[in-house]
Coordinates of C-alpha atoms in Angstrom, one line a residue:
M1 CA 45.5 -56.3 77.1
P2 CA 46.2 -58.5 74.2
N3 CA 43.0 -60.3 74.8
K4 CA 41.1 -57.0 74.9
K5 CA 42.7 -55.9 71.6
R6 CA 41.7 -59.2 69.9
S7 CA 38.2 -58.7 71.2
R8 CA 37.8 -55.4 69.4
Q9 CA 39.2 -56.8 66.0
T10 CA 36.8 -59.6 66.4
R11 CA 34.0 -57.2 66.8
R12 CA 35.2 -55.1 63.9
Y13 CA 35.5 -57.7 61.3
S14 CA 32.8 -60.3 62.5
S15 CA 29.8 -61.0 60.2
A16 CA 26.9 -58.5 60.6
R17 CA 23.9 -59.8 62.4
P18 CA 21.3 -60.9 59.8
K19 CA 18.5 -58.2 59.5
S20 CA 14.9 -58.9 59.8
G21 CA 12.6 -58.6 56.7
A22 CA 11.1 -55.3 58.0
A23 CA 14.6 -53.9 58.6
M24 CA 15.8 -54.7 55.1
A25 CA 12.7 -53.2 53.6
K26 CA 13.4 -50.1 55.5
A27 CA 17.1 -50.0 54.5
R28 CA 16.3 -50.4 50.8
K29 CA 13.5 -47.7 51.1
K30 CA 16.1 -45.4 52.8
A31 CA 18.8 -46.2 50.1
A32 CA 16.4 -45.4 47.4
W33 CA 15.3 -42.2 49.0
R34 CA 18.9 -41.1 49.1
K35 CA 19.4 -42.1 45.5
M36 CA 16.7 -39.8 44.4
G37 CA 18.4 -36.9 46.2
G38 CA 16.9 -37.2 49.7
G39 CA 18.8 -35.8 52.6
R40 CA 18.0 -36.0 56.3
G41 CA 15.0 -38.2 55.6
R42 CA 13.3 -35.7 53.1
A43 CA 13.4 -36.0 49.3
T44 CA 14.5 -32.8 47.4
W45 CA 13.6 -33.9 43.9
P46 CA 9.9 -33.1 44.2
W47 CA 10.8 -29.5 45.0
V48 CA 13.1 -29.4 41.9
V49 CA 10.2 -30.7 39.7
V50 CA 7.8 -28.3 41.3
L51 CA 10.3 -25.4 40.7
T52 CA 10.9 -26.5 37.1
V53 CA 7.2 -26.7 36.4
V54 CA 6.8 -23.1 38.0
V55 CA 9.7 -21.8 35.9
V56 CA 8.7 -23.4 32.6
G57 CA 5.1 -22.5 33.2
G58 CA 6.1 -18.9 33.9
V59 CA 8.1 -18.8 30.6
V60 CA 5.3 -20.3 28.6
G61 CA 2.9 -17.9 30.1
I62 CA 5.3 -14.8 29.3
V63 CA 5.7 -16.1 25.7
A64 CA 2.0 -16.7 25.3
S65 CA 1.3 -13.3 26.8
S66 CA 3.9 -11.7 24.6
G67 CA 2.4 -13.5 21.6
S68 CA -1.1 -12.3 22.5
N69 CA 0.0 -8.7 23.1
S70 CA 1.8 -8.9 19.7
S71 CA -1.3 -10.1 18.0
N72 CA -3.5 -7.5 19.8
S73 CA -0.9 -4.9 18.9
A74 CA -1.0 -6.1 15.2
S75 CA -4.7 -5.9 15.2
S76 CA -4.9 -2.6 16.8
T77 CA -2.2 -1.2 14.5
S78 CA -4.3 -2.7 11.5
S79 CA -7.3 -1.2 12.7
N80 CA -5.9 2.2 13.5
S81 CA -4.3 2.3 9.9
G82 CA -7.8 1.8 8.5
S83 CA -7.6 -1.6 7.4
P84 CA -10.6 -2.3 4.9
G85 CA -13.4 -4.4 6.0
P86 CA -15.9 -6.3 3.7
A87 CA -16.3 -5.0 0.3
I88 CA -19.0 -2.4 0.2
A89 CA -20.2 -4.0 -3.1
S90 CA -18.9 -7.0 -5.1
V91 CA -17.5 -7.1 -8.7
T92 CA -20.5 -9.1 -9.7
S93 CA -22.5 -5.9 -10.3
F94 CA -19.9 -5.0 -13.0
D95 CA -19.9 -8.6 -14.4
S96 CA -23.6 -8.5 -14.7
N97 CA -23.6 -5.4 -16.6
S98 CA -22.9 -7.0 -20.0
P99 CA -19.0 -6.1 -19.7
G100 CA -17.7 -5.1 -23.1
H101 CA -20.1 -2.4 -24.3
T102 CA -19.2 1.2 -24.2
I103 CA -20.1 3.1 -20.9
D104 CA -20.1 6.8 -20.6
G105 CA -18.0 6.9 -23.9
I106 CA -15.5 4.6 -22.3
H107 CA -14.5 1.6 -24.4
C108 CA -13.3 -1.9 -23.3
T109 CA -10.3 -3.0 -25.4
T110 CA -8.6 -6.2 -25.6
N111 CA -5.3 -4.6 -24.8
E112 CA -4.6 -2.2 -22.2
Q113 CA -4.0 1.3 -23.3
L114 CA -0.7 2.7 -22.1
A115 CA -0.2 6.0 -24.0
Y116 CA -1.6 7.6 -20.9
H117 CA -1.2 5.6 -17.6
V118 CA -1.6 7.1 -14.3
H119 CA -3.2 6.0 -10.9
S120 CA -5.6 7.5 -8.3
H121 CA -6.7 5.9 -5.0
L122 CA -10.3 5.7 -3.6
A123 CA -11.2 5.0 0.0
I124 CA -14.6 4.5 1.4
F125 CA -15.8 4.7 5.1
V126 CA -19.3 4.1 6.2
N127 CA -20.1 5.4 9.8
G128 CA -16.3 5.4 10.5
K129 CA -15.3 2.1 9.2
Q130 CA -13.4 1.6 6.1
M131 CA -14.9 -0.5 3.6
G132 CA -13.3 -2.9 1.0
I133 CA -13.3 -2.2 -2.8
P134 CA -13.1 -5.3 -5.0
M135 CA -10.4 -6.1 -7.6
G136 CA -11.6 -6.8 -11.2
I137 CA -13.8 -3.6 -11.7
G138 CA -13.5 -2.7 -15.4
I139 CA -11.8 -5.8 -16.3
A140 CA -14.3 -8.2 -18.0
P141 CA -14.5 -11.9 -17.0
P142 CA -13.3 -14.5 -17.2
R143 CA -10.3 -12.9 -15.2
Q144 CA -6.9 -14.4 -14.4
T145 CA -5.1 -13.6 -11.2
Q146 CA -1.7 -14.2 -9.7
P147 CA -0.2 -13.5 -6.2
G148 CA 1.2 -9.9 -6.0
A149 CA 3.2 -8.1 -3.3
T150 CA -0.1 -6.8 -1.6
G151 CA -2.5 -9.6 -2.6
D152 CA -3.9 -11.1 -5.8
F153 CA -3.5 -9.2 -9.0
V154 CA -5.7 -9.4 -12.1
V155 CA -3.3 -10.0 -14.9
A156 CA -5.9 -10.8 -17.7
G157 CA -9.5 -10.6 -18.8
T158 CA -11.6 -10.4 -22.0
C159 CA -11.2 -6.7 -22.2
F160 CA -9.9 -3.8 -20.1
Y161 CA -11.9 -0.4 -19.6
E162 CA -9.8 2.7 -19.5
L163 CA -10.7 2.9 -15.8
H164 CA -10.1 -0.4 -14.0
A165 CA -8.8 -2.1 -10.8
H166 CA -6.1 -4.8 -10.8
T167 CA -6.1 -5.1 -7.1
A168 CA -8.4 -4.9 -4.0
D169 CA -6.6 -2.0 -2.4
G170 CA -8.5 0.9 -4.0
V171 CA -6.1 1.9 -6.7
I172 CA -7.7 2.9 -9.9
H173 CA -5.7 2.5 -13.0
I174 CA -6.4 5.2 -15.6
E175 CA -5.2 3.9 -19.0
S176 CA -6.1 5.8 -22.1
P177 CA -5.0 6.0 -25.8
T178 CA -5.4 9.8 -25.4
P179 CA -2.8 11.5 -23.2
G180 CA -4.2 13.8 -20.6
K181 CA -7.7 12.6 -21.0
V182 CA -9.8 13.7 -18.0
Y183 CA -12.1 11.0 -16.2
T184 CA -14.5 11.3 -13.2
L185 CA -15.2 9.3 -10.2
G186 CA -18.8 8.9 -11.3
E187 CA -17.6 7.2 -14.5
Y188 CA -15.7 4.6 -12.6
F189 CA -18.9 4.0 -10.6
D190 CA -20.8 3.6 -13.7
I191 CA -18.4 1.0 -15.0
W192 CA -18.8 -0.7 -11.6
N193 CA -22.5 -0.5 -12.0
Q194 CA -22.9 1.0 -8.6
P195 CA -24.8 4.2 -7.5
L196 CA -22.9 7.4 -6.4
G197 CA -24.3 10.7 -5.3
P198 CA -24.5 13.2 -2.5
D199 CA -26.6 10.7 -0.3
Q200 CA -25.2 7.3 -1.4
V201 CA -22.1 5.3 -2.2
A202 CA -22.8 1.9 -3.6
S203 CA -24.9 0.1 -1.1
A204 CA -24.4 2.6 1.7
K205 CA -27.0 5.4 2.1
G206 CA -26.5 8.6 4.1
K207 CA -25.0 12.1 3.8
V208 CA -21.7 11.8 1.8
T209 CA -18.7 13.8 2.7
A210 CA -16.0 13.9 0.0
Y211 CA -12.3 14.7 0.1
R212 CA -9.8 15.0 -2.8
N213 CA -6.2 15.2 -2.0
G214 CA -7.2 15.9 1.7
Q215 CA -9.4 18.9 0.6
L216 CA -13.2 19.0 1.3
F217 CA -15.1 18.6 -2.0
S218 CA -18.2 20.5 -1.8
G219 CA -20.0 19.3 -5.1
N220 CA -21.5 16.1 -6.2
P221 CA -19.0 13.3 -5.6
R222 CA -19.6 12.0 -9.1
D223 CA -17.8 15.1 -10.4
I224 CA -14.5 14.4 -8.7
L225 CA -11.7 14.4 -11.2
L226 CA -9.4 11.4 -11.3
G227 CA -5.7 11.9 -12.1
A228 CA -2.1 11.2 -11.4
H229 CA -1.9 10.2 -7.7
V230 CA -5.2 11.8 -6.7
V231 CA -6.3 10.6 -3.4
I232 CA -10.2 10.3 -2.9
Q233 CA -12.0 9.5 0.2
L234 CA -15.8 9.3 0.7
D235 CA -17.5 9.2 4.0
V236 CA -21.0 8.0 4.4
G237 CA -22.6 9.1 7.7
K238 CA -19.8 9.7 10.3
V239 CA -17.1 12.0 9.0
V240 CA -13.5 10.6 9.1
A241 CA -10.6 13.0 9.0
P242 CA -8.9 12.6 5.5
K243 CA -6.2 10.0 5.6
P244 CA -3.2 10.1 3.4
Y245 CA -2.3 7.3 1.0
T246 CA 1.3 6.3 -0.3
F247 CA 1.4 4.8 -3.7
A248 CA 3.6 1.8 -4.3
A249 CA 6.8 2.4 -6.2
G250 CA 6.2 2.4 -9.9
L251 CA 2.6 3.6 -9.7

């Protein structure tokens, strides 16, 4: 019995038999495999990487899709609200009309006339698409602009006609030394040096449907009266239901 016990102890603590080169390589490979998360002879880390890629890719896809939808939504909202397209005519037609001389009895003065200061709004649609209206109409060049809440704002020029536009949002400034003086849309187009009539608005030709404060105007659009918070819409070709306009605070 004692000899048998010593024999087991000898086997337990005796030096391990040297491994062959192939066996050692296999052992190192197995140890490395386990270190990387392997279990039962199969590594789990590749699945973790794949799952991470899928999850991250899904999140990125959702974010991208969300961004795309937001962009599309913004574009759709802008389009539905009648965001103006390119200007129906540039301000250069006014610039080339020798600004400074009297037009339709309306003078161009070095200082703005604030004894009577009100605002109207003009919107132009051509075949259903809203067109832009340039800033600077009625303000003789050279003009100076500065950023404003809704875009550039013309702050200075050689002179100001009593009808002019500081911005490109369709707002017409009516500034007169005579309180209550009445002006027409035709006079504004004359200052702009653009045609206006029953069959033409600036460069667009076709039947013109006009609205003043949401009501159909049956006469010549040139005769539409401007005034405090008067909203004017001109449709060339396709008729568009009259759209409201909210004037900014202070106008």
